[in-house]
mmCIF file of C-alpha atoms in Angstrom:
data_model
loop_
_atom_site.group_PDB
_atom_site.id
_atom_site.type_symbol
_atom_site.label_atom_id
_atom_site.label_comp_id
_atom_site.label_asym_id
_atom_site.label_seq_id
_atom_site.Cartn_x
_atom_site.Cartn_y
_atom_site.Cartn_z
ATOM 1 C CA MET A 1 -1.730 23.502 14.198
ATOM 2 C CA GLY A 2 -0.717 25.525 17.250
ATOM 3 C CA ARG A 3 -4.197 25.097 18.708
ATOM 4 C CA ARG A 4 -3.999 21.311 18.191
ATOM 5 C CA VAL A 5 -0.700 21.173 20.085
ATOM 6 C CA LEU A 6 -2.194 23.175 22.954
ATOM 7 C CA ASP A 7 -5.295 20.961 22.939
ATOM 8 C CA GLY A 8 -3.067 17.877 23.064
ATOM 9 C CA ARG A 9 -1.207 19.236 26.099
ATOM 10 C CA ALA A 10 -4.487 20.031 27.782
ATOM 11 C CA GLN A 11 -5.660 16.481 27.152
ATOM 12 C CA VAL A 12 -2.517 15.099 28.800
ATOM 13 C CA ARG A 13 -3.290 17.148 31.903
ATOM 14 C CA ARG A 14 -6.906 15.949 32.068
ATOM 15 C CA ILE A 15 -6.537 12.184 31.735
ATOM 16 C CA GLY A 16 -6.562 11.312 35.418
ATOM 17 C CA GLY A 17 -10.067 9.813 35.381
ATOM 18 C CA LEU A 18 -9.422 7.628 32.356
ATOM 19 C CA ASP A 19 -6.089 6.540 33.815
ATOM 20 C CA ALA A 20 -7.840 5.423 36.999
ATOM 21 C CA VAL A 21 -10.517 3.476 35.105
ATOM 22 C CA ALA A 22 -7.937 1.759 32.871
ATOM 23 C CA ALA A 23 -5.625 0.896 35.765
ATOM 24 C CA GLY A 24 -8.493 -0.295 37.956
ATOM 25 C CA LEU A 25 -9.948 -2.534 35.260
ATOM 26 C CA PHE A 26 -6.512 -3.952 34.459
ATOM 27 C CA ALA A 27 -5.881 -4.654 38.162
ATOM 28 C CA LEU A 28 -9.273 -6.374 38.434
ATOM 29 C CA GLY A 29 -8.469 -8.537 35.409
ATOM 30 C CA VAL A 30 -5.097 -9.549 36.850
ATOM 31 C CA LEU A 31 -6.757 -10.271 40.201
ATOM 32 C CA CYS A 32 -9.249 -12.552 38.455
ATOM 33 C CA VAL A 33 -6.343 -14.556 37.027
ATOM 34 C CA LEU A 34 -4.324 -14.655 40.254
ATOM 35 C CA THR A 35 -7.278 -15.819 42.338
ATOM 36 C CA GLY A 36 -8.244 -18.517 39.848
ATOM 37 C CA ALA A 37 -11.585 -16.941 39.004
ATOM 38 C CA LEU A 38 -10.289 -17.013 35.422
ATOM 39 C CA PRO A 39 -8.260 -20.206 34.870
ATOM 40 C CA TRP A 40 -4.699 -19.702 33.669
ATOM 41 C CA ALA A 41 -5.363 -21.675 30.489
ATOM 42 C CA ASP A 42 -8.334 -19.451 29.608
ATOM 43 C CA ALA A 43 -6.341 -16.314 30.416
ATOM 44 C CA ALA A 44 -3.464 -17.475 28.209
ATOM 45 C CA GLU A 45 -5.834 -18.214 25.335
ATOM 46 C CA THR A 46 -7.492 -14.802 25.765
ATOM 47 C CA MET A 47 -4.124 -13.046 25.637
ATOM 48 C CA ARG A 48 -3.035 -15.108 22.624
ATOM 49 C CA ARG A 49 -6.113 -13.881 20.769
ATOM 50 C CA THR A 50 -5.767 -10.341 22.098
ATOM 51 C CA LEU A 51 -2.057 -9.574 21.519
ATOM 52 C CA PRO A 52 -2.323 -9.139 17.708
ATOM 53 C CA ILE A 53 -5.333 -6.886 18.316
ATOM 54 C CA LEU A 54 -3.366 -4.801 20.819
ATOM 55 C CA LEU A 55 -0.507 -4.448 18.331
ATOM 56 C CA PHE A 56 -2.912 -3.368 15.620
ATOM 57 C CA LEU A 57 -4.752 -0.965 17.945
ATOM 58 C CA ALA A 58 -1.501 0.667 19.033
ATOM 59 C CA THR A 59 -0.021 1.028 15.553
ATOM 60 C CA VAL A 60 -3.184 2.127 13.749
ATOM 61 C CA ILE A 61 -3.831 4.909 16.273
ATOM 62 C CA VAL A 62 -0.210 6.086 16.067
ATOM 63 C CA LEU A 63 -0.530 5.984 12.272
ATOM 64 C CA ALA A 64 -3.696 8.044 12.435
ATOM 65 C CA GLU A 65 -2.103 10.566 14.799
ATOM 66 C CA LEU A 66 0.841 11.032 12.441
ATOM 67 C CA VAL A 67 -1.522 11.407 9.492
ATOM 68 C CA ALA A 68 -3.271 14.124 11.479
ATOM 69 C CA GLU A 69 0.063 15.801 12.245
ATOM 70 C CA ALA A 70 0.695 15.847 8.504
ATOM 71 C CA GLU A 71 -2.607 17.783 8.249
ATOM 72 C CA VAL A 72 -4.325 15.289 5.974
ATOM 73 C CA PHE A 73 -7.531 15.386 8.006
ATOM 74 C CA ASP A 74 -7.424 19.188 8.289
ATOM 75 C CA VAL A 75 -7.243 19.515 4.530
ATOM 76 C CA LEU A 76 -10.041 16.996 4.055
ATOM 77 C CA ALA A 77 -12.278 18.757 6.587
ATOM 78 C CA ASP A 78 -11.792 22.205 5.074
ATOM 79 C CA ARG A 79 -12.224 20.953 1.531
ATOM 80 C CA MET A 80 -15.311 19.047 2.591
ATOM 81 C CA ALA A 81 -16.833 22.220 4.063
ATOM 82 C CA VAL A 82 -15.897 24.244 0.979
ATOM 83 C CA LEU A 83 -17.122 21.537 -1.407
ATOM 84 C CA ALA A 84 -20.538 21.583 0.262
ATOM 85 C CA GLY A 85 -20.801 25.233 -0.786
ATOM 86 C CA GLY A 86 -22.435 26.484 2.395
ATOM 87 C CA ARG A 87 -25.275 23.947 2.106
ATOM 88 C CA PRO A 88 -25.741 21.999 5.356
ATOM 89 C CA ALA A 89 -27.460 19.091 3.611
ATOM 90 C CA ALA A 90 -24.489 18.671 1.292
ATOM 91 C CA LEU A 91 -22.105 18.936 4.261
ATOM 92 C CA PHE A 92 -24.127 16.245 6.027
ATOM 93 C CA ALA A 93 -23.737 13.899 3.055
ATOM 94 C CA LEU A 94 -19.997 14.523 2.917
ATOM 95 C CA CYS A 95 -19.618 13.976 6.680
ATOM 96 C CA VAL A 96 -21.446 10.655 6.400
ATOM 97 C CA LEU A 97 -19.235 9.660 3.472
ATOM 98 C CA LEU A 98 -15.981 10.646 5.213
ATOM 99 C CA ALA A 99 -16.896 8.949 8.497
ATOM 100 C CA SER A 100 -17.964 5.789 6.661
ATOM 101 C CA VAL A 101 -14.844 5.579 4.482
ATOM 102 C CA THR A 102 -12.528 6.316 7.420
ATOM 103 C CA THR A 103 -14.163 3.619 9.546
ATOM 104 C CA ILE A 104 -14.212 1.020 6.788
ATOM 105 C CA THR A 105 -10.593 1.500 5.706
ATOM 106 C CA LEU A 106 -8.792 2.782 8.823
ATOM 107 C CA ASN A 107 -10.747 1.165 11.681
ATOM 108 C CA LEU A 108 -13.524 2.527 13.897
ATOM 109 C CA ASP A 109 -11.101 3.655 16.614
ATOM 110 C CA THR A 110 -9.290 5.805 14.058
ATOM 111 C CA THR A 111 -12.584 7.534 13.320
ATOM 112 C CA ALA A 112 -13.131 8.042 17.032
ATOM 113 C CA VAL A 113 -9.611 9.309 17.715
ATOM 114 C CA LEU A 114 -9.202 11.673 14.763
ATOM 115 C CA LEU A 115 -12.452 12.355 12.997
ATOM 116 C CA THR A 116 -14.330 13.524 16.093
ATOM 117 C CA PRO A 117 -11.937 16.480 16.627
ATOM 118 C CA VAL A 118 -12.096 17.190 12.890
ATOM 119 C CA MET A 119 -15.893 17.308 13.055
ATOM 120 C CA LEU A 120 -15.712 19.675 16.016
ATOM 121 C CA ALA A 121 -13.291 21.882 14.074
ATOM 122 C CA VAL A 122 -15.685 21.930 11.111
ATOM 123 C CA ALA A 123 -18.453 23.042 13.493
ATOM 124 C CA ARG A 124 -16.335 25.913 14.788
ATOM 125 C CA ARG A 125 -15.357 27.059 11.303
ATOM 126 C CA THR A 126 -18.867 26.877 9.852
ATOM 127 C CA GLY A 127 -20.932 28.068 12.814
ATOM 128 C CA LEU A 128 -22.974 24.849 12.973
ATOM 129 C CA SER A 129 -23.840 23.091 16.226
ATOM 130 C CA PRO A 130 -21.043 20.644 17.158
ATOM 131 C CA LEU A 131 -23.296 17.864 18.484
ATOM 132 C CA PRO A 132 -24.709 16.680 15.112
ATOM 133 C CA LEU A 133 -21.231 16.535 13.566
ATOM 134 C CA ALA A 134 -19.812 14.691 16.578
ATOM 135 C CA MET A 135 -22.690 12.201 16.625
ATOM 136 C CA THR A 136 -22.016 11.493 12.946
ATOM 137 C CA ALA A 137 -18.511 10.333 13.838
ATOM 138 C CA LEU A 138 -19.672 8.449 16.937
ATOM 139 C CA TRP A 139 -22.488 6.461 15.330
ATOM 140 C CA LEU A 140 -20.749 5.719 12.039
ATOM 141 C CA ALA A 141 -17.597 4.646 13.850
ATOM 142 C CA ASN A 142 -19.724 1.707 14.982
ATOM 143 C CA THR A 143 -22.280 1.065 12.247
ATOM 144 C CA ALA A 144 -19.824 1.511 9.340
ATOM 145 C CA SER A 145 -17.466 -1.138 10.711
ATOM 146 C CA LEU A 146 -18.966 -4.220 9.066
ATOM 147 C CA LEU A 147 -17.364 -4.360 5.633
ATOM 148 C CA LEU A 148 -13.713 -5.362 6.085
ATOM 149 C CA PRO A 149 -11.798 -7.417 8.662
ATOM 150 C CA VAL A 150 -9.786 -4.278 9.476
ATOM 151 C CA SER A 151 -12.869 -2.126 10.088
ATOM 152 C CA ASN A 152 -13.499 -3.385 13.622
ATOM 153 C CA LEU A 153 -11.403 -5.202 16.194
ATOM 154 C CA THR A 154 -14.218 -7.730 16.579
ATOM 155 C CA ASN A 155 -13.797 -8.625 12.906
ATOM 156 C CA LEU A 156 -10.102 -9.249 13.534
ATOM 157 C CA LEU A 157 -10.937 -11.384 16.561
ATOM 158 C CA ALA A 158 -13.302 -13.384 14.364
ATOM 159 C CA ALA A 159 -10.749 -13.923 11.582
ATOM 160 C CA ASP A 160 -9.700 -17.415 12.744
ATOM 161 C CA ARG A 161 -13.261 -18.668 13.144
ATOM 162 C CA VAL A 162 -14.665 -16.982 10.026
ATOM 163 C CA ALA A 163 -11.746 -18.194 7.876
ATOM 164 C CA LEU A 164 -12.659 -15.950 4.935
ATOM 165 C CA SER A 165 -10.388 -13.855 2.746
ATOM 166 C CA ALA A 166 -10.919 -10.097 2.968
ATOM 167 C CA PRO A 167 -12.612 -9.944 -0.478
ATOM 168 C CA ARG A 168 -14.963 -12.830 0.399
ATOM 169 C CA PHE A 169 -15.755 -11.286 3.787
ATOM 170 C CA ALA A 170 -16.534 -7.967 2.066
ATOM 171 C CA ALA A 171 -18.739 -9.699 -0.526
ATOM 172 C CA LEU A 172 -20.888 -11.189 2.243
ATOM 173 C CA MET A 173 -21.024 -7.993 4.302
ATOM 174 C CA ILE A 174 -21.465 -5.300 1.650
ATOM 175 C CA GLY A 175 -25.258 -5.572 1.780
ATOM 176 C CA PRO A 176 -25.419 -5.333 5.589
ATOM 177 C CA GLN A 177 -22.892 -2.492 5.519
ATOM 178 C CA LEU A 178 -24.861 -0.390 3.035
ATOM 179 C CA ALA A 179 -28.069 -1.038 4.968
ATOM 180 C CA ALA A 180 -26.510 -0.025 8.295
ATOM 181 C CA ILE A 181 -24.999 3.191 6.879
ATOM 182 C CA THR A 182 -28.267 4.153 5.174
ATOM 183 C CA VAL A 183 -30.313 3.682 8.348
ATOM 184 C CA THR A 184 -27.719 5.506 10.449
ATOM 185 C CA ALA A 185 -27.666 8.463 8.059
ATOM 186 C CA ALA A 186 -31.470 8.694 8.148
ATOM 187 C CA CYS A 187 -31.495 8.627 11.955
ATOM 188 C CA LEU A 188 -28.703 11.222 12.163
ATOM 189 C CA TRP A 189 -30.622 13.573 9.897
ATOM 190 C CA ALA A 190 -33.912 13.128 11.754
ATOM 191 C CA GLY A 191 -32.480 13.081 15.266
ATOM 192 C CA TYR A 192 -29.680 15.659 15.156
ATOM 193 C CA TRP A 193 -29.042 17.471 11.888
ATOM 194 C CA ARG A 194 -32.424 18.717 10.711
ATOM 195 C CA GLY A 195 -33.272 20.794 13.779
ATOM 196 C CA ALA A 196 -29.713 22.015 14.338
ATOM 197 C CA ILE A 197 -29.379 23.350 10.787
ATOM 198 C CA HIS A 198 -32.320 25.729 11.169
ATOM 199 C CA ALA A 199 -31.188 26.796 14.627
ATOM 200 C CA ASN A 200 -27.537 27.532 13.753
ATOM 201 C CA ALA A 201 -27.227 28.429 10.081
ATOM 202 C CA THR A 202 -28.334 31.864 8.915
ATOM 203 C CA GLY A 203 -30.777 31.563 6.045
ATOM 204 C CA GLY A 204 -30.304 27.789 6.087
ATOM 205 C CA ARG A 205 -26.635 28.091 5.039
ATOM 206 C CA TYR A 206 -23.244 28.233 6.779
ATOM 207 C CA ARG A 207 -20.124 30.234 6.086
ATOM 208 C CA SER A 208 -17.456 28.422 4.096
ATOM 209 C CA PRO A 209 -13.963 28.422 5.651
ATOM 210 C CA PRO A 210 -10.839 29.321 3.670
ATOM 211 C CA GLY A 211 -8.910 26.443 2.136
ATOM 212 C CA HIS A 212 -6.261 24.809 4.338
ATOM 213 C CA ARG A 213 -2.681 24.442 3.062
ATOM 214 C CA PRO A 214 -0.398 21.939 4.824
ATOM 215 C CA ARG A 215 2.800 23.520 6.068
ATOM 216 C CA ASP A 216 4.902 20.524 4.920
ATOM 217 C CA PRO A 217 3.678 19.290 1.511
ATOM 218 C CA VAL A 218 6.206 16.432 1.542
ATOM 219 C CA LEU A 219 4.865 14.971 4.788
ATOM 220 C CA PHE A 220 1.318 15.583 3.592
ATOM 221 C CA ARG A 221 1.833 13.628 0.365
ATOM 222 C CA LEU A 222 3.721 10.832 2.118
ATOM 223 C CA ALA A 223 0.955 10.516 4.719
ATOM 224 C CA LEU A 224 -1.619 10.286 1.932
ATOM 225 C CA ALA A 225 0.437 7.581 0.233
ATOM 226 C CA THR A 226 0.831 5.700 3.522
ATOM 227 C CA CYS A 227 -2.947 5.724 4.023
ATOM 228 C CA ALA A 228 -3.383 4.315 0.525
ATOM 229 C CA VAL A 229 -0.862 1.535 1.222
ATOM 230 C CA PHE A 230 -2.569 0.723 4.511
ATOM 231 C CA ALA A 231 -6.004 0.588 2.874
ATOM 232 C CA ALA A 232 -4.649 -1.710 0.146
ATOM 233 C CA GLY A 233 -2.940 -3.910 2.718
ATOM 234 C CA ALA A 234 -6.157 -4.205 4.706
ATOM 235 C CA VAL A 235 -7.847 -6.079 1.871
ATOM 236 C CA SER A 236 -4.797 -7.999 0.647
ATOM 237 C CA GLY A 237 -4.952 -10.816 3.167
ATOM 238 C CA VAL A 238 -1.676 -9.795 4.855
ATOM 239 C CA GLY A 239 -1.883 -9.557 8.650
ATOM 240 C CA VAL A 240 -3.224 -6.070 9.335
ATOM 241 C CA ALA A 241 -1.047 -5.651 12.425
ATOM 242 C CA TRP A 242 2.040 -6.080 10.243
ATOM 243 C CA VAL A 243 0.665 -3.702 7.601
ATOM 244 C CA SER A 244 -0.090 -0.992 10.138
ATOM 245 C CA SER A 245 3.298 -1.521 11.830
ATOM 246 C CA GLY A 246 5.126 -1.132 8.514
ATOM 247 C CA CYS A 247 3.188 1.999 7.605
ATOM 248 C CA VAL A 248 3.891 3.526 11.008
ATOM 249 C CA ALA A 249 7.599 2.744 10.659
ATOM 250 C CA VAL A 250 7.792 4.486 7.262
ATOM 251 C CA LEU A 251 5.817 7.558 8.319
ATOM 252 C CA ALA A 252 7.588 7.845 11.665
ATOM 253 C CA GLY A 253 10.925 7.708 9.827
ATOM 254 C CA ALA A 254 9.809 10.630 7.678
ATOM 255 C CA PHE A 255 8.773 12.605 10.739
ATOM 256 C CA LEU A 256 12.105 11.783 12.380
ATOM 257 C CA VAL A 257 13.839 13.525 9.490
ATOM 258 C CA ARG A 258 11.455 16.419 8.865
ATOM 259 C CA ARG A 259 9.596 17.104 12.130
ATOM 260 C CA ARG A 260 11.126 15.222 15.022
ATOM 261 C CA THR A 261 9.138 17.145 17.648
ATOM 262 C CA ALA A 262 5.938 15.424 16.477
ATOM 263 C CA LEU A 263 7.223 12.038 17.712
ATOM 264 C CA ARG A 264 6.033 12.170 21.318
ATOM 265 C CA VAL A 265 5.413 9.446 23.880
ATOM 266 C CA ARG A 266 1.760 10.469 24.121
ATOM 267 C CA LEU A 267 1.196 9.164 20.575
ATOM 268 C CA LEU A 268 1.123 5.641 22.018
ATOM 269 C CA PRO A 269 -2.419 4.885 23.273
ATOM 270 C CA TRP A 270 -1.254 3.062 26.375
ATOM 271 C CA ARG A 271 -4.475 3.813 28.288
ATOM 272 C CA LEU A 272 -6.533 2.034 25.644
ATOM 273 C CA LEU A 273 -4.118 -0.905 25.621
ATOM 274 C CA VAL A 274 -4.344 -1.270 29.401
ATOM 275 C CA LEU A 275 -8.123 -0.759 29.328
ATOM 276 C CA VAL A 276 -8.674 -3.339 26.586
ATOM 277 C CA THR A 277 -6.501 -5.925 28.343
ATOM 278 C CA GLY A 278 -8.334 -5.474 31.641
ATOM 279 C CA LEU A 279 -11.689 -5.480 29.898
ATOM 280 C CA PHE A 280 -10.995 -8.762 28.131
ATOM 281 C CA LEU A 281 -9.779 -10.516 31.277
ATOM 282 C CA THR A 282 -12.638 -9.225 33.436
ATOM 283 C CA VAL A 283 -15.466 -10.031 31.039
ATOM 284 C CA GLN A 284 -13.925 -13.414 30.235
ATOM 285 C CA THR A 285 -14.038 -14.120 33.981
ATOM 286 C CA ILE A 286 -17.722 -13.174 34.034
ATOM 287 C CA ALA A 287 -18.268 -15.384 30.991
ATOM 288 C CA ALA A 288 -16.549 -18.311 32.696
ATOM 289 C CA ASN A 289 -18.750 -17.864 35.761
ATOM 290 C CA GLY A 290 -22.235 -17.648 34.330
ATOM 291 C CA LEU A 291 -22.354 -15.199 31.419
ATOM 292 C CA GLY A 292 -21.398 -17.909 28.952
ATOM 293 C CA GLU A 293 -24.410 -20.004 29.917
ATOM 294 C CA ILE A 294 -26.697 -16.987 29.665
ATOM 295 C CA LEU A 295 -25.363 -16.246 26.192
ATOM 296 C CA ARG A 296 -25.788 -19.905 25.218
ATOM 297 C CA ALA A 297 -29.443 -19.757 26.249
ATOM 298 C CA LEU A 298 -30.021 -16.473 24.395
ATOM 299 C CA LEU A 299 -28.277 -17.668 21.215
ATOM 300 C CA GLY A 300 -30.181 -20.966 21.237
ATOM 301 C CA ASP A 301 -29.412 -24.024 19.152
ATOM 302 C CA GLY A 302 -31.283 -23.194 15.968
ATOM 303 C CA SER A 303 -29.694 -22.265 12.663
ATOM 304 C CA GLY A 304 -31.224 -20.612 9.616
ATOM 305 C CA PRO A 305 -32.724 -17.114 9.577
ATOM 306 C CA ALA A 306 -34.107 -17.365 13.118
ATOM 307 C CA GLY A 307 -30.673 -18.302 14.464
ATOM 308 C CA VAL A 308 -28.999 -15.406 12.654
ATOM 309 C CA ILE A 309 -31.580 -12.960 14.013
ATOM 310 C CA ARG A 310 -31.119 -14.248 17.575
ATOM 311 C CA ALA A 311 -27.330 -13.993 17.249
ATOM 312 C CA ALA A 312 -27.510 -10.391 16.009
ATOM 313 C CA ALA A 313 -29.998 -9.345 18.702
ATOM 314 C CA THR A 314 -28.028 -11.054 21.473
ATOM 315 C CA GLY A 315 -24.795 -9.442 20.327
ATOM 316 C CA ALA A 316 -26.333 -5.960 20.204
ATOM 317 C CA VAL A 317 -27.968 -6.144 23.643
ATOM 318 C CA ALA A 318 -24.981 -7.764 25.369
ATOM 319 C CA ALA A 319 -22.542 -5.301 23.755
ATOM 320 C CA ASN A 320 -24.445 -2.383 25.248
ATOM 321 C CA LEU A 321 -24.512 -4.008 28.673
ATOM 322 C CA PHE A 322 -20.839 -5.037 28.820
ATOM 323 C CA ASN A 323 -18.780 -3.853 25.781
ATOM 324 C CA ASN A 324 -18.680 -5.343 22.322
ATOM 325 C CA LEU A 325 -15.125 -6.721 22.274
ATOM 326 C CA PRO A 326 -15.224 -9.155 25.222
ATOM 327 C CA VAL A 327 -18.882 -9.949 24.525
ATOM 328 C CA TYR A 328 -17.920 -11.150 21.062
ATOM 329 C CA LEU A 329 -15.258 -13.459 22.520
ATOM 330 C CA ALA A 330 -17.640 -14.840 25.128
ATOM 331 C CA ALA A 331 -20.442 -15.419 22.601
ATOM 332 C CA GLU A 332 -18.116 -16.927 20.013
ATOM 333 C CA ARG A 333 -17.194 -19.705 22.422
ATOM 334 C CA VAL A 334 -20.745 -20.965 22.680
ATOM 335 C CA LEU A 335 -21.384 -21.026 18.932
ATOM 336 C CA PRO A 336 -20.592 -24.314 17.156
ATOM 337 C CA ALA A 337 -17.492 -24.392 14.988
ATOM 338 C CA GLY A 338 -18.356 -23.797 11.348
ATOM 339 C CA ASP A 339 -21.616 -21.954 12.046
ATOM 340 C CA LEU A 340 -20.650 -19.086 9.731
ATOM 341 C CA ASP A 341 -24.103 -17.551 9.357
ATOM 342 C CA ARG A 342 -24.705 -17.085 13.078
ATOM 343 C CA LEU A 343 -21.138 -15.919 13.602
ATOM 344 C CA LEU A 344 -21.593 -13.164 11.013
ATOM 345 C CA GLY A 345 -24.976 -12.350 12.545
ATOM 346 C CA LEU A 346 -23.230 -11.976 15.899
ATOM 347 C CA LEU A 347 -20.706 -9.622 14.296
ATOM 348 C CA ILE A 348 -23.523 -7.489 12.913
ATOM 349 C CA GLY A 349 -24.963 -7.182 16.414
ATOM 350 C CA VAL A 350 -21.746 -6.357 18.256
ATOM 351 C CA ASN A 351 -20.555 -3.948 15.530
ATOM 352 C CA ALA A 352 -23.699 -1.997 14.630
ATOM 353 C CA GLY A 353 -25.448 -2.305 17.982
ATOM 354 C CA PRO A 354 -23.238 -0.522 20.570
ATOM 355 C CA LEU A 355 -24.915 2.907 20.384
ATOM 356 C CA ALA A 356 -27.267 3.112 23.361
ATOM 357 C CA LEU A 357 -24.862 3.205 26.317
ATOM 358 C CA PRO A 358 -21.549 5.095 26.602
ATOM 359 C CA TRP A 359 -19.383 2.069 27.490
ATOM 360 C CA ALA A 360 -20.721 -0.175 24.727
ATOM 361 C CA SER A 361 -17.614 0.223 22.542
ATOM 362 C CA LEU A 362 -14.169 1.779 22.813
ATOM 363 C CA ALA A 363 -14.995 4.053 19.886
ATOM 364 C CA THR A 364 -17.997 5.444 21.751
ATOM 365 C CA LEU A 365 -15.901 6.047 24.865
ATOM 366 C CA ILE A 366 -13.238 7.841 22.826
ATOM 367 C CA CYS A 367 -15.769 10.051 21.037
ATOM 368 C CA LEU A 368 -17.501 11.006 24.274
ATOM 369 C CA GLY A 369 -14.130 11.820 25.824
ATOM 370 C CA HIS A 370 -13.441 14.280 22.991
ATOM 371 C CA LEU A 371 -16.827 15.917 23.499
ATOM 372 C CA ARG A 372 -16.257 16.301 27.232
ATOM 373 C CA ARG A 373 -12.802 17.817 26.740
ATOM 374 C CA HIS A 374 -14.165 20.319 24.205
ATOM 375 C CA GLY A 375 -17.072 21.334 26.411
ATOM 376 C CA VAL A 376 -19.804 19.864 24.195
ATOM 377 C CA ARG A 377 -22.826 18.958 26.334
ATOM 378 C CA VAL A 378 -24.433 15.587 25.607
ATOM 379 C CA PRO A 379 -28.104 15.319 26.686
ATOM 380 C CA TRP A 380 -27.992 11.791 28.110
ATOM 381 C CA ALA A 381 -31.686 10.970 27.815
ATOM 382 C CA ARG A 382 -31.575 11.955 24.160
ATOM 383 C CA PHE A 383 -28.293 10.085 23.638
ATOM 384 C CA VAL A 384 -29.673 6.828 25.057
ATOM 385 C CA LEU A 385 -33.056 7.082 23.313
ATOM 386 C CA THR A 386 -31.750 8.000 19.855
ATOM 387 C CA GLY A 387 -28.900 5.504 20.187
ATOM 388 C CA ALA A 388 -31.252 2.667 21.119
ATOM 389 C CA VAL A 389 -33.597 3.438 18.221
ATOM 390 C CA THR A 390 -30.754 3.740 15.719
ATOM 391 C CA ALA A 391 -29.055 0.569 16.937
ATOM 392 C CA THR A 392 -32.289 -1.392 16.680
ATOM 393 C CA LEU A 393 -33.040 -0.159 13.164
ATOM 394 C CA ALA A 394 -29.435 -0.531 11.934
ATOM 395 C CA VAL A 395 -29.012 -4.069 13.275
ATOM 396 C CA THR A 396 -32.431 -5.080 11.917
ATOM 397 C CA ALA A 397 -31.713 -3.654 8.456
ATOM 398 C CA ALA A 398 -28.207 -5.116 8.300
ATOM 399 C CA THR A 399 -29.390 -8.545 9.434
ATOM 400 C CA GLY A 400 -32.186 -8.507 6.867
ATOM 401 C CA ALA A 401 -29.726 -7.567 4.118
ATOM 402 C CA PHE A 402 -27.407 -10.399 5.185
ATOM 403 C CA LEU A 403 -30.213 -12.946 5.085
ATOM 404 C CA LEU A 404 -31.087 -11.838 1.555
ATOM 405 C CA VAL A 405 -27.585 -12.298 0.117
ATOM 406 C CA ARG A 406 -25.952 -15.069 2.188
#
């Protein structure tokens, strides 16, 4: 735990670049509104749609940070490594499972914020290369975010237009979700894990770490219970922002009593909130001044399987060029009301597709930031190539699965 505290302080000292990007993008978005490049009515509508997302983003990341402080993720990581019994292939399967479950139930940004450092810690404790473990979190943070409305902020943005209950949404997306995870796992194994295992593990095995015991069992159990409540609330139909806010309030109250020093200002992800706000306003301005018409032409007017495929492909390509969140909003506006199939196809593209370029999703940016701070070198040519191949295969497989079960 001491190392995590020191790492956190080091991160606070090294955030200047991200601060500048967030502030600059926010200033550009405000300038777009003030100059009239983005009409006031459009800006107000964008913020109306975005504010619940910002509340959810803030509270779910604080919740995840407090869960980490309670050492839930440390225990899971160590037990995962021990459970695999020194077998890298078994560890790979468990990493895929943990990253998928975390993304589906706690949101892709939670996976990016917390699971990436956990994966890096597993690498240190087992002697395996950190890049394959980190890429597992990075890719699955995106491709495992199809199943529930809470899994991705784009799903929450789509809630009004989709107008489906969480169980009905999951019933339609379970096939695409399983297809995307399966393809991603295959690409992770072929592109990162297989070669790294032979290069880093003696005799094809790794050393198992000792079991981790949380220093405060009460906080640990309460954090586990809070995660369970949050996961249940995510599929109950209650507003997820209110569920995450309530869970944060309960867990923060427990920390206030038992470990007040853990409640720090840096828990609030204000950089992400500023960045997301600026990103939405800026890309909406671009959409209002030409991008919307381009998206309309790419999406076309057709429905049926061809329309779904075009929507998924357009969403994936545009998400990599601009960022999946504002691209979803811009593309949604040009789709006819009630066109559920193409809307879900678009969600498949913007959720499973943002793997090729580093700015394609917030989760990708967060994961890459962790790697940079921990000194993990990312070969960019390999990152772009493997990401583009995986995104193409995952979006294709997920779209095909959707067309089979819709």
